[in-house]
Structures are given as structure tokens and as C-alpha cells.
mmCIF file of C-alpha atoms in Angstrom:
data_model
loop_
_atom_site.group_PDB
_atom_site.id
_atom_site.type_symbol
_atom_site.label_atom_id
_atom_site.label_comp_id
_atom_site.label_asym_id
_atom_site.label_seq_id
_atom_site.Cartn_x
_atom_site.Cartn_y
_atom_site.Cartn_z
ATOM 1 C CA MET A 1 144.748 50.683 108.593
ATOM 2 C CA SER A 2 146.851 52.791 106.247
ATOM 3 C CA GLU A 3 144.299 55.611 106.540
ATOM 4 C CA ALA A 4 144.471 55.417 110.353
ATOM 5 C CA LEU A 5 148.266 55.590 110.171
ATOM 6 C CA ALA A 6 147.995 58.698 107.985
ATOM 7 C CA GLU A 7 145.805 60.277 110.673
ATOM 8 C CA ALA A 8 148.391 59.331 113.327
ATOM 9 C CA ARG A 9 151.055 61.160 111.306
ATOM 10 C CA LEU A 10 148.870 64.289 111.364
ATOM 11 C CA ALA A 11 148.650 64.032 115.151
ATOM 12 C CA LEU A 12 152.417 63.689 115.436
ATOM 13 C CA ALA A 13 152.968 66.710 113.191
ATOM 14 C CA ALA A 14 150.700 68.735 115.491
ATOM 15 C CA GLY A 15 152.626 67.710 118.602
ATOM 16 C CA GLU A 16 149.963 65.253 119.740
ATOM 17 C CA VAL A 17 150.276 61.627 120.787
ATOM 18 C CA PRO A 18 150.331 59.930 117.356
ATOM 19 C CA VAL A 19 147.068 58.020 117.320
ATOM 20 C CA GLY A 20 144.789 57.903 114.293
ATOM 21 C CA ALA A 21 141.424 56.280 113.604
ATOM 22 C CA VAL A 22 138.989 55.753 110.753
ATOM 23 C CA VAL A 23 135.450 54.404 110.586
ATOM 24 C CA VAL A 24 134.800 52.310 107.485
ATOM 25 C CA LEU A 25 131.371 51.391 106.099
ATOM 26 C CA HIS A 26 131.100 49.137 103.049
ATOM 27 C CA GLY A 27 134.734 49.847 102.119
ATOM 28 C CA GLU A 28 134.376 53.652 102.377
ATOM 29 C CA VAL A 29 135.910 55.843 105.077
ATOM 30 C CA ILE A 30 133.015 57.754 106.661
ATOM 31 C CA GLY A 31 134.825 59.148 109.678
ATOM 32 C CA ARG A 32 138.394 59.977 110.524
ATOM 33 C CA GLY A 33 140.225 61.495 113.417
ATOM 34 C CA HIS A 34 143.540 61.896 115.146
ATOM 35 C CA ASN A 35 144.366 62.916 118.679
ATOM 36 C CA ARG A 36 143.660 66.599 119.359
ATOM 37 C CA ARG A 37 143.644 66.752 123.155
ATOM 38 C CA GLU A 38 146.465 69.280 123.357
ATOM 39 C CA THR A 39 145.455 71.503 120.438
ATOM 40 C CA ALA A 40 141.766 71.515 121.415
ATOM 41 C CA ASN A 41 142.348 71.533 125.198
ATOM 42 C CA ASP A 42 139.747 68.766 125.273
ATOM 43 C CA PRO A 43 140.305 65.563 127.255
ATOM 44 C CA THR A 44 137.749 63.755 125.064
ATOM 45 C CA ALA A 45 139.423 64.652 121.741
ATOM 46 C CA HIS A 46 140.812 61.161 121.183
ATOM 47 C CA ALA A 47 141.151 59.869 117.629
ATOM 48 C CA GLU A 48 138.397 57.271 118.061
ATOM 49 C CA ILE A 49 135.884 59.745 119.492
ATOM 50 C CA LEU A 50 136.486 62.230 116.682
ATOM 51 C CA ALA A 51 136.193 59.541 113.994
ATOM 52 C CA ILE A 52 132.977 58.180 115.529
ATOM 53 C CA ARG A 53 131.475 61.691 115.755
ATOM 54 C CA GLU A 54 132.244 62.391 112.108
ATOM 55 C CA ALA A 55 130.818 59.041 110.986
ATOM 56 C CA ALA A 56 127.619 59.521 112.988
ATOM 57 C CA GLY A 57 127.201 63.012 111.556
ATOM 58 C CA LYS A 58 127.720 61.757 108.026
ATOM 59 C CA LEU A 59 125.150 58.980 108.489
ATOM 60 C CA GLY A 60 122.721 61.084 110.487
ATOM 61 C CA SER A 61 122.582 58.368 113.127
ATOM 62 C CA TRP A 62 124.510 57.464 116.253
ATOM 63 C CA ARG A 63 124.081 53.767 115.418
ATOM 64 C CA LEU A 64 127.078 52.597 113.388
ATOM 65 C CA THR A 65 126.049 48.935 113.411
ATOM 66 C CA ASP A 66 127.556 47.931 110.053
ATOM 67 C CA ALA A 67 130.745 49.990 110.412
ATOM 68 C CA ASP A 68 134.252 49.013 111.443
ATOM 69 C CA LEU A 69 136.781 51.090 113.384
ATOM 70 C CA TYR A 70 140.484 50.963 112.558
ATOM 71 C CA VAL A 71 142.729 52.611 115.144
ATOM 72 C CA THR A 72 146.485 52.615 115.523
ATOM 73 C CA LEU A 73 146.492 52.058 119.308
ATOM 74 C CA GLU A 74 144.341 49.912 121.587
ATOM 75 C CA PRO A 75 141.433 52.082 122.793
ATOM 76 C CA CYS A 76 141.263 53.453 126.345
ATOM 77 C CA PRO A 77 138.193 52.916 128.580
ATOM 78 C CA MET A 78 136.491 56.108 127.337
ATOM 79 C CA CYS A 79 136.950 55.160 123.698
ATOM 80 C CA ALA A 80 136.031 51.513 124.275
ATOM 81 C CA GLY A 81 132.791 52.736 125.851
ATOM 82 C CA ALA A 82 132.106 54.985 122.868
ATOM 83 C CA ILE A 83 132.769 52.067 120.511
ATOM 84 C CA VAL A 84 130.188 49.966 122.341
ATOM 85 C CA ASN A 85 127.679 52.827 122.545
ATOM 86 C CA ALA A 86 128.044 53.558 118.818
ATOM 87 C CA ARG A 87 127.228 49.882 118.147
ATOM 88 C CA LEU A 88 130.253 49.492 115.883
ATOM 89 C CA ARG A 89 130.419 46.095 114.248
ATOM 90 C CA ARG A 90 134.153 45.453 114.393
ATOM 91 C CA LEU A 91 137.326 46.870 115.916
ATOM 92 C CA VAL A 92 140.853 46.536 114.522
ATOM 93 C CA PHE A 93 143.792 48.094 116.349
ATOM 94 C CA GLY A 94 147.483 48.184 115.552
ATOM 95 C CA ALA A 95 149.328 48.193 118.886
ATOM 96 C CA TYR A 96 148.607 47.213 122.462
ATOM 97 C CA ASP A 97 148.509 49.889 125.172
ATOM 98 C CA PRO A 98 149.665 48.281 128.431
ATOM 99 C CA LYS A 99 149.005 51.482 130.408
ATOM 100 C CA ALA A 100 145.456 52.281 129.313
ATOM 101 C CA GLY A 101 144.212 49.618 126.890
ATOM 102 C CA ALA A 102 140.612 48.628 127.576
ATOM 103 C CA VAL A 103 140.270 45.970 124.886
ATOM 104 C CA ILE A 104 142.958 43.443 125.838
ATOM 105 C CA SER A 105 145.709 44.921 128.016
ATOM 106 C CA LEU A 106 143.818 45.960 131.169
ATOM 107 C CA MET A 107 140.281 44.747 130.450
ATOM 108 C CA ASN A 108 137.977 43.958 127.544
ATOM 109 C CA LEU A 109 135.090 46.414 127.566
ATOM 110 C CA VAL A 110 134.126 45.873 123.928
ATOM 111 C CA GLN A 111 133.247 42.220 124.488
ATOM 112 C CA ASP A 112 131.821 42.440 127.996
ATOM 113 C CA ARG A 113 128.544 40.497 127.752
ATOM 114 C CA ARG A 114 127.074 42.515 130.625
ATOM 115 C CA LEU A 115 126.822 45.514 128.287
ATOM 116 C CA ASN A 116 124.070 45.974 125.711
ATOM 117 C CA HIS A 117 126.362 45.459 122.708
ATOM 118 C CA THR A 118 129.585 43.628 121.916
ATOM 119 C CA VAL A 119 132.029 44.328 119.125
ATOM 120 C CA GLU A 120 133.674 41.804 116.819
ATOM 121 C CA GLY A 121 137.422 41.697 117.051
ATOM 122 C CA GLY A 122 138.505 43.186 120.296
ATOM 123 C CA ARG A 123 142.105 42.316 119.602
ATOM 124 C CA ASN A 124 144.929 43.089 117.251
ATOM 125 C CA PHE A 125 143.773 41.741 113.865
ATOM 126 C CA PRO A 126 145.643 42.107 110.572
ATOM 127 C CA ASP A 127 144.321 44.598 108.083
ATOM 128 C CA GLU A 128 142.111 43.294 105.302
ATOM 129 C CA PRO A 129 142.535 44.334 101.670
ATOM 130 C CA GLY A 130 140.239 47.186 100.729
ATOM 131 C CA ALA A 131 139.272 47.943 104.322
ATOM 132 C CA GLY A 132 140.927 51.294 104.538
#
């Protein structure tokens, strides 16, 4: 989670909403991102989306089945959908988002059994040593 917090600080320094995310596979960060909606003029440039894109590019596959996502804020519906579609194994987030959270606060998309994949976690879990 410390790496995700470092990404959030980069977002804050750029005048963005301070959200950061990292994708971790076997203890190694393979994707990282922080909010860039304002600087990129892109409504999809959320930290989670950017970290997932980088991880998929690094692996050469959109399937991130053995990877975990650490993000500083509870994902929104768009990001929760991307997490499911990327087949991420586990989600860890640092703070609830009562206005847009789609993991606990408003709904739980990442563990909706009607979808083709569910993600472990789906709530605010403590960081694990060596996980990022």
C-alpha cells in the first residue's frame, strides 16, 4: 500500500484528486498509476485503470489472474468493472468512498456472482508485509 500512497502523492502534486494504485504480481509491482483525469482531459484516467493498463502491457495479456490491486480509495463503478474484467485475484483499498464506492459503500461489483469473475477482498483489508 505504501507504493499506492506514493502514487497518490504524485496525483496531489499535479493538482489531481490524490488517488494512487499499484498492481502486484508475486511481490513485484508490475503496474502503477495515479489519477490523471485533469492533466490528460480523460474521464477514464483513474489510478486503477492506468495501473491495470500498465500491468497488462507488461505481461502481454489482459488477464491478470494472479495479481493483486492496491488502491488508496475504494474503486468507482468504472474501475470496479475494470478490476473484474482484468480478472484480478485480490483487491485491497485504503479508504471508503461513500459518494462513488462500488465495492462496499454503494454496491459490491467485484463480488457480484452474476458476473463472470469475482475478486478476493472487496473490502478494506490491512496491508501485508512485502505486498507493495
